[in-house]
Amino acid sequence: MPELPEVETVVRELNKKLKGRLVKVVVVNSPKMVGVGPATLSPKRQIEVEKVKRFIGTIKGKEFVSVTRRAKLLIFNLSGSWSMLVHLKMTGQFIFEDAKLQERTQGFYRLLNKPHAPLVKMPSKHTHVVFKFTDGSVLYFNDVRKFGYMKLVHDKEMGQVRELQEFGPEPLNKNFTELCFFTAVKKHNRRQIKEILMDNKVVAGIGNIYSDEILFHARVRPNRKAVGIKNYELSNIYKYIKPVLLKGIQAKGSSVGDFVRTDGSVGQMGKYHFVYGKRGRKCKKCGTIIESIKVGGRTGSYCPSCQK
Ligand SMILES: [Zn+2]
């Protein structure tokens, strides 16, 4: 699942590419993935013809003004006081194709970071929404698992979007202080530290990959209960949150899963993983074999020598 660095990579790329583009045509192939209004799209999303018509009718003719992010939610600011909120969930991907990229790729992309993954032609059977702009460029929204969503919300209803109210502090912002982190963690004394780091209400945007990597650098095992973690260890965890996430952004995300950048190329963060996805391999620091353990239904990987 894309985490803060992957989503931030998409945000920065699309912000540059979409700015000032006017939506001419919208194609919705999977009605259950789109919505209009602040309400949460339920898992049993109804297929409503009217809703799709409203989605298309609302966004057609709008200009993409800017793209921002809150936690793992992408916020596309549109002209006319509307925003489009997009969650990539497990396997959501955006591909932005203009004449230059079309010339380079002929419309074919390798959307999985596997050497033998086939090239797929856009739009593919996993393309659920297509935005065509007046200048001929196209934005494709792909999602193999179909857990992602996009919904249009008017600015005056943004306060009613529940996801936005529930997110904890942004770890890259100045207001995410050590005190704020300590206070949030202490509220969850009985839970395991990896689980707490992945809780978007404690700190926004960290998932399986980056919680593993942060805990490796902080030398704390993922399954330790918060109550038993000493203050200096908690301090170390806090200290590594920002640099690990920034490294992820600098490397344009990790493509160990299904993540690809908006031109179909892969992020390089995978090269810098110390423990995530490394079970059975040697620790880059000490040579001990990396182990893994279940934490809150997820798998946490750690070095039994480096992490206590
Ligand atoms: Zn080690």
Short mmCIF file of C-alpha atoms and ligand atoms in Angstrom, two decimals:
data_model
loop_
_atom_site.label_atom_id
_atom_site.label_comp_id
_atom_site.label_asym_id
_atom_site.label_seq_id
_atom_site.Cartn_x
_atom_site.Cartn_y
_atom_site.Cartn_z
CA MET A 1 0.00 0.00 0.00
CA PRO A 2 1.35 3.44 -0.87
CA GLU A 3 2.39 5.35 2.26
CA LEU A 4 3.25 8.99 2.88
CA PRO A 5 6.41 9.06 0.68
CA GLU A 6 4.69 7.31 -2.24
CA VAL A 7 1.60 9.53 -2.03
CA GLU A 8 3.80 12.63 -1.67
CA THR A 9 5.71 11.54 -4.81
CA VAL A 10 2.45 11.32 -6.77
CA VAL A 11 1.27 14.65 -5.34
CA ARG A 12 4.45 16.50 -6.33
CA GLU A 13 4.50 15.00 -9.82
CA LEU A 14 0.82 15.61 -10.52
CA ASN A 15 0.92 19.10 -9.04
CA LYS A 16 3.49 20.02 -11.67
CA LYS A 17 1.83 18.17 -14.52
CA LEU A 18 -1.84 19.00 -13.97
CA LYS A 19 -1.63 22.66 -13.04
CA GLY A 20 -3.83 24.72 -15.34
CA ARG A 21 -5.22 21.76 -17.32
CA LEU A 22 -8.89 21.79 -18.26
CA VAL A 23 -10.98 18.62 -18.10
CA LYS A 24 -12.67 17.97 -21.42
CA VAL A 25 -13.88 14.36 -21.16
CA VAL A 26 -14.28 12.01 -18.18
CA VAL A 27 -14.80 8.25 -18.55
CA VAL A 28 -15.88 6.24 -15.50
CA ASN A 29 -15.55 2.48 -16.02
CA SER A 30 -16.13 1.50 -12.38
CA PRO A 31 -19.05 3.48 -10.95
CA LYS A 32 -18.47 2.17 -7.42
CA MET A 33 -15.12 3.95 -7.22
CA VAL A 34 -16.47 7.48 -7.60
CA GLY A 35 -18.70 9.64 -5.43
CA VAL A 36 -19.99 13.18 -4.97
CA GLY A 37 -20.25 14.73 -1.52
CA PRO A 38 -18.40 14.40 1.80
CA ALA A 39 -19.91 11.04 2.86
CA THR A 40 -17.67 8.00 3.24
CA LEU A 41 -17.95 5.59 0.34
CA SER A 42 -19.07 2.37 1.98
CA PRO A 43 -17.55 -1.00 1.03
CA LYS A 44 -20.96 -1.97 -0.36
CA ARG A 45 -20.92 1.00 -2.67
CA GLN A 46 -24.02 1.12 -4.79
CA ILE A 47 -23.79 1.49 -8.51
CA GLU A 48 -25.82 4.58 -9.16
CA VAL A 49 -26.12 5.89 -12.68
CA GLU A 50 -27.22 9.28 -11.35
CA LYS A 51 -24.15 9.55 -9.12
CA VAL A 52 -21.78 8.84 -12.00
CA LYS A 53 -23.57 11.44 -14.12
CA ARG A 54 -23.18 13.97 -11.31
CA PHE A 55 -19.49 13.10 -10.89
CA ILE A 56 -18.81 13.61 -14.59
CA GLY A 57 -21.05 16.66 -14.84
CA THR A 58 -19.32 18.32 -11.88
CA ILE A 59 -15.73 17.81 -12.98
CA LYS A 60 -16.15 18.43 -16.71
CA GLY A 61 -14.88 21.86 -17.70
CA LYS A 62 -13.06 22.33 -14.37
CA GLU A 63 -9.42 23.32 -14.17
CA PHE A 64 -6.90 21.47 -12.00
CA VAL A 65 -5.47 24.23 -9.82
CA SER A 66 -3.14 22.30 -7.49
CA VAL A 67 -2.61 18.91 -5.84
CA THR A 68 -1.94 18.56 -2.11
CA ARG A 69 -1.99 15.78 0.47
CA ARG A 70 -3.30 15.00 3.94
CA ALA A 71 -1.98 11.70 5.34
CA LYS A 72 -2.44 9.24 2.45
CA LEU A 73 -5.31 11.18 0.91
CA LEU A 74 -4.66 13.15 -2.29
CA ILE A 75 -6.53 16.44 -2.59
CA PHE A 76 -6.96 17.84 -6.10
CA ASN A 77 -8.03 21.47 -5.88
CA LEU A 78 -10.29 22.31 -8.79
CA SER A 79 -11.67 25.59 -10.10
CA GLY A 80 -15.18 26.55 -8.99
CA SER A 81 -14.59 25.74 -5.28
CA TRP A 82 -14.52 21.98 -5.73
CA SER A 83 -11.94 19.41 -4.64
CA MET A 84 -11.42 15.82 -5.66
CA LEU A 85 -10.27 13.55 -2.80
CA VAL A 86 -8.51 10.36 -3.85
CA HIS A 87 -7.34 7.42 -1.77
CA LEU A 88 -5.06 4.94 -3.52
CA LYS A 89 -5.65 2.28 -0.82
CA MET A 90 -3.81 -0.96 -1.75
CA THR A 91 -3.08 -0.68 -5.46
CA GLY A 92 -4.28 2.67 -6.80
CA GLN A 93 -2.05 4.24 -9.48
CA PHE A 94 -2.08 7.39 -11.57
CA ILE A 95 -0.47 7.60 -15.00
CA PHE A 96 -0.29 11.00 -16.64
CA GLU A 97 0.36 10.82 -20.35
CA ASP A 98 1.14 13.74 -22.60
CA ALA A 99 2.50 13.74 -26.16
CA LYS A 100 6.10 13.46 -24.90
CA LEU A 101 5.46 10.40 -22.71
CA GLN A 102 3.24 8.83 -25.39
CA GLU A 103 6.13 9.13 -27.83
CA ARG A 104 8.51 7.48 -25.37
CA THR A 105 6.23 4.62 -24.31
CA GLN A 106 3.80 4.27 -27.23
CA GLY A 107 1.15 3.99 -24.50
CA PHE A 108 2.64 0.85 -22.89
CA TYR A 109 3.68 0.72 -19.23
CA ARG A 110 5.14 -1.83 -16.82
CA LEU A 111 2.87 -1.25 -13.88
CA LEU A 112 4.43 -3.82 -11.57
CA ASN A 113 7.99 -3.68 -10.36
CA LYS A 114 8.79 -7.20 -11.53
CA PRO A 115 11.38 -7.86 -14.25
CA HIS A 116 8.99 -10.10 -16.19
CA ALA A 117 5.81 -8.13 -15.62
CA PRO A 118 4.09 -7.57 -18.96
CA LEU A 119 3.80 -4.14 -20.52
CA VAL A 120 0.20 -2.94 -20.46
CA LYS A 121 -1.45 -0.55 -22.83
CA MET A 122 -3.30 2.39 -21.29
CA PRO A 123 -6.21 2.29 -20.66
CA SER A 124 -6.01 -1.29 -19.33
CA LYS A 125 -8.67 -3.52 -17.81
CA HIS A 126 -7.61 -2.03 -14.45
CA THR A 127 -8.18 1.57 -15.57
CA HIS A 128 -11.31 2.75 -13.78
CA VAL A 129 -11.40 6.48 -14.43
CA VAL A 130 -9.91 8.48 -17.32
CA PHE A 131 -9.61 12.27 -17.47
CA LYS A 132 -8.92 13.75 -20.90
CA PHE A 133 -7.72 17.33 -20.99
CA THR A 134 -8.30 19.98 -23.64
CA ASP A 135 -4.66 19.87 -24.75
CA GLY A 136 -4.81 16.12 -25.51
CA SER A 137 -3.04 14.92 -22.34
CA VAL A 138 -4.69 12.15 -20.30
CA LEU A 139 -4.76 11.09 -16.64
CA TYR A 140 -5.47 7.39 -15.99
CA PHE A 141 -6.55 6.04 -12.61
CA ASN A 142 -5.76 2.31 -12.30
CA ASP A 143 -6.51 0.03 -9.38
CA VAL A 144 -6.14 -3.76 -9.52
CA ARG A 145 -7.82 -4.42 -6.15
CA LYS A 146 -10.46 -1.69 -6.55
CA PHE A 147 -10.33 -0.53 -2.92
CA GLY A 148 -9.37 3.02 -3.92
CA TYR A 149 -11.86 5.80 -4.41
CA MET A 150 -12.30 9.33 -5.70
CA LYS A 151 -14.96 11.73 -4.54
CA LEU A 152 -15.82 15.31 -5.40
CA VAL A 153 -16.48 17.59 -2.46
CA HIS A 154 -17.53 21.24 -2.55
CA ASP A 155 -15.29 23.50 -0.46
CA LYS A 156 -18.10 24.41 1.92
CA GLU A 157 -18.59 20.70 2.74
CA MET A 158 -14.91 19.89 3.31
CA GLY A 159 -15.42 20.23 7.07
CA GLN A 160 -17.75 17.23 6.93
CA VAL A 161 -15.24 14.83 5.38
CA ARG A 162 -14.70 12.31 8.17
CA GLU A 163 -11.31 11.00 6.98
CA LEU A 164 -9.89 14.52 7.20
CA GLN A 165 -11.06 15.02 10.78
CA GLU A 166 -9.60 11.76 12.02
CA PHE A 167 -6.01 12.11 10.85
CA GLY A 168 -3.34 12.79 13.45
CA PRO A 169 -0.46 15.26 12.92
CA GLU A 170 1.60 15.30 9.72
CA PRO A 171 5.03 13.93 10.68
CA LEU A 172 6.88 16.37 8.40
CA ASN A 173 5.18 19.44 9.89
CA LYS A 174 6.72 21.57 12.63
CA ASN A 175 3.75 20.96 14.93
CA PHE A 176 4.67 17.26 15.14
CA THR A 177 6.85 17.72 18.22
CA GLU A 178 8.47 15.09 20.40
CA LEU A 179 6.04 15.98 23.20
CA CYS A 180 3.08 15.55 20.87
CA PHE A 181 4.41 12.11 19.80
CA PHE A 182 5.10 10.98 23.39
CA THR A 183 1.63 12.04 24.53
CA ALA A 184 -0.05 10.21 21.63
CA VAL A 185 1.94 6.99 22.20
CA LYS A 186 1.30 6.97 25.97
CA LYS A 187 -2.43 6.85 25.26
CA HIS A 188 -1.87 3.43 23.66
CA ASN A 189 0.24 1.79 26.38
CA ARG A 190 -1.05 -1.75 25.78
CA ARG A 191 -0.55 -1.76 22.02
CA GLN A 192 2.54 -2.82 20.11
CA ILE A 193 4.74 -0.02 18.85
CA LYS A 194 4.54 -0.91 15.15
CA GLU A 195 0.76 -0.90 15.35
CA ILE A 196 0.83 2.52 17.04
CA LEU A 197 3.11 3.95 14.34
CA MET A 198 0.72 2.69 11.67
CA ASP A 199 -2.27 4.31 13.40
CA ASN A 200 -3.09 7.39 11.31
CA LYS A 201 -4.71 9.03 14.35
CA VAL A 202 -1.36 9.00 16.19
CA VAL A 203 0.73 10.12 13.23
CA ALA A 204 -0.49 10.44 9.66
CA GLY A 205 0.74 8.46 6.67
CA ILE A 206 3.00 5.73 8.09
CA GLY A 207 2.25 2.13 7.09
CA ASN A 208 3.94 -1.25 6.99
CA ILE A 209 7.12 -0.31 5.13
CA TYR A 210 8.11 2.85 6.93
CA SER A 211 7.17 1.64 10.43
CA ASP A 212 9.56 -1.30 9.94
CA GLU A 213 12.35 0.96 8.71
CA ILE A 214 11.87 3.59 11.46
CA LEU A 215 11.96 0.90 14.16
CA PHE A 216 15.11 -0.62 12.67
CA HIS A 217 16.96 2.68 12.89
CA ALA A 218 15.59 3.30 16.39
CA ARG A 219 16.77 -0.22 17.38
CA VAL A 220 13.36 -1.19 18.80
CA ARG A 221 11.54 -4.42 17.90
CA PRO A 222 8.13 -3.97 16.24
CA ASN A 223 6.21 -6.13 18.73
CA ARG A 224 7.24 -4.28 21.91
CA LYS A 225 4.32 -2.92 23.90
CA ALA A 226 4.44 0.86 24.32
CA VAL A 227 4.31 0.55 28.10
CA GLY A 228 7.69 -1.21 28.18
CA ILE A 229 9.49 1.19 25.87
CA LYS A 230 11.94 3.47 27.64
CA ASN A 231 11.85 7.20 27.03
CA TYR A 232 15.24 7.25 25.28
CA GLU A 233 13.97 4.55 22.88
CA LEU A 234 10.80 6.49 22.19
CA SER A 235 12.96 9.51 21.59
CA ASN A 236 14.97 7.51 19.04
CA ILE A 237 11.79 6.40 17.27
CA TYR A 238 10.64 10.02 17.06
CA LYS A 239 14.07 11.09 15.83
CA TYR A 240 14.00 8.67 12.87
CA ILE A 241 10.42 9.26 11.67
CA LYS A 242 11.24 12.37 9.66
CA PRO A 243 14.56 11.29 8.06
CA VAL A 244 13.19 7.87 7.02
CA LEU A 245 10.11 9.44 5.40
CA LEU A 246 12.22 12.13 3.72
CA LYS A 247 14.55 9.48 2.35
CA GLY A 248 11.47 7.76 0.91
CA ILE A 249 10.35 10.97 -0.78
CA GLN A 250 13.84 11.66 -2.09
CA ALA A 251 13.94 8.14 -3.60
CA LYS A 252 10.47 8.76 -5.14
CA GLY A 253 8.83 6.06 -3.06
CA SER A 254 9.23 2.33 -2.73
CA SER A 255 8.07 0.08 -5.57
CA VAL A 256 8.45 -3.14 -3.58
CA GLY A 257 4.64 -3.39 -3.86
CA ASP A 258 2.53 -2.16 -6.78
CA PHE A 259 3.57 1.46 -6.54
CA VAL A 260 4.68 3.25 -9.69
CA ARG A 261 5.33 6.91 -10.40
CA THR A 262 3.03 8.94 -12.64
CA ASP A 263 5.10 8.18 -15.75
CA GLY A 264 5.07 4.45 -15.03
CA SER A 265 8.65 4.39 -13.73
CA VAL A 266 9.51 2.82 -10.36
CA GLY A 267 10.53 4.44 -7.07
CA GLN A 268 14.00 3.61 -5.79
CA MET A 269 13.39 3.41 -2.02
CA GLY A 270 13.39 -0.41 -2.13
CA LYS A 271 17.17 -0.30 -2.53
CA TYR A 272 17.48 1.41 0.82
CA HIS A 273 15.23 -0.91 2.85
CA PHE A 274 17.05 -2.42 5.80
CA VAL A 275 14.36 -4.79 7.05
CA TYR A 276 11.07 -4.41 5.15
CA GLY A 277 10.69 -7.36 2.78
CA LYS A 278 14.12 -8.68 3.85
CA ARG A 279 13.14 -11.72 5.91
CA GLY A 280 15.77 -14.45 5.60
CA ARG A 281 18.36 -12.02 4.25
CA LYS A 282 21.39 -10.72 6.10
CA CYS A 283 21.14 -7.47 8.04
CA LYS A 284 23.06 -4.78 6.15
CA LYS A 285 24.53 -3.56 9.42
CA CYS A 286 25.50 -6.69 11.33
CA GLY A 287 24.94 -9.74 9.10
CA THR A 288 22.34 -11.38 11.37
CA ILE A 289 19.42 -12.99 9.48
CA ILE A 290 16.33 -10.73 9.40
CA GLU A 291 13.26 -12.24 11.02
CA SER A 292 9.57 -11.40 10.83
CA ILE A 293 6.69 -11.47 13.26
CA LYS A 294 2.94 -10.79 13.18
CA VAL A 295 1.94 -7.45 14.66
CA GLY A 296 -1.73 -6.49 14.62
CA GLY A 297 -2.46 -8.64 11.57
CA ARG A 298 0.52 -7.27 9.64
CA THR A 299 4.05 -8.61 9.23
CA GLY A 300 6.85 -6.73 10.89
CA SER A 301 10.45 -7.47 9.90
CA TYR A 302 13.38 -6.79 12.20
CA CYS A 303 17.00 -7.62 12.94
CA PRO A 304 17.19 -9.69 16.15
CA SER A 305 20.67 -8.29 16.89
CA CYS A 306 20.24 -4.61 16.03
CA GLN A 307 16.78 -4.28 17.58
CA LYS A 308 15.96 -4.89 21.23
ZN ZN B 1 21.46 -6.13 12.41
#
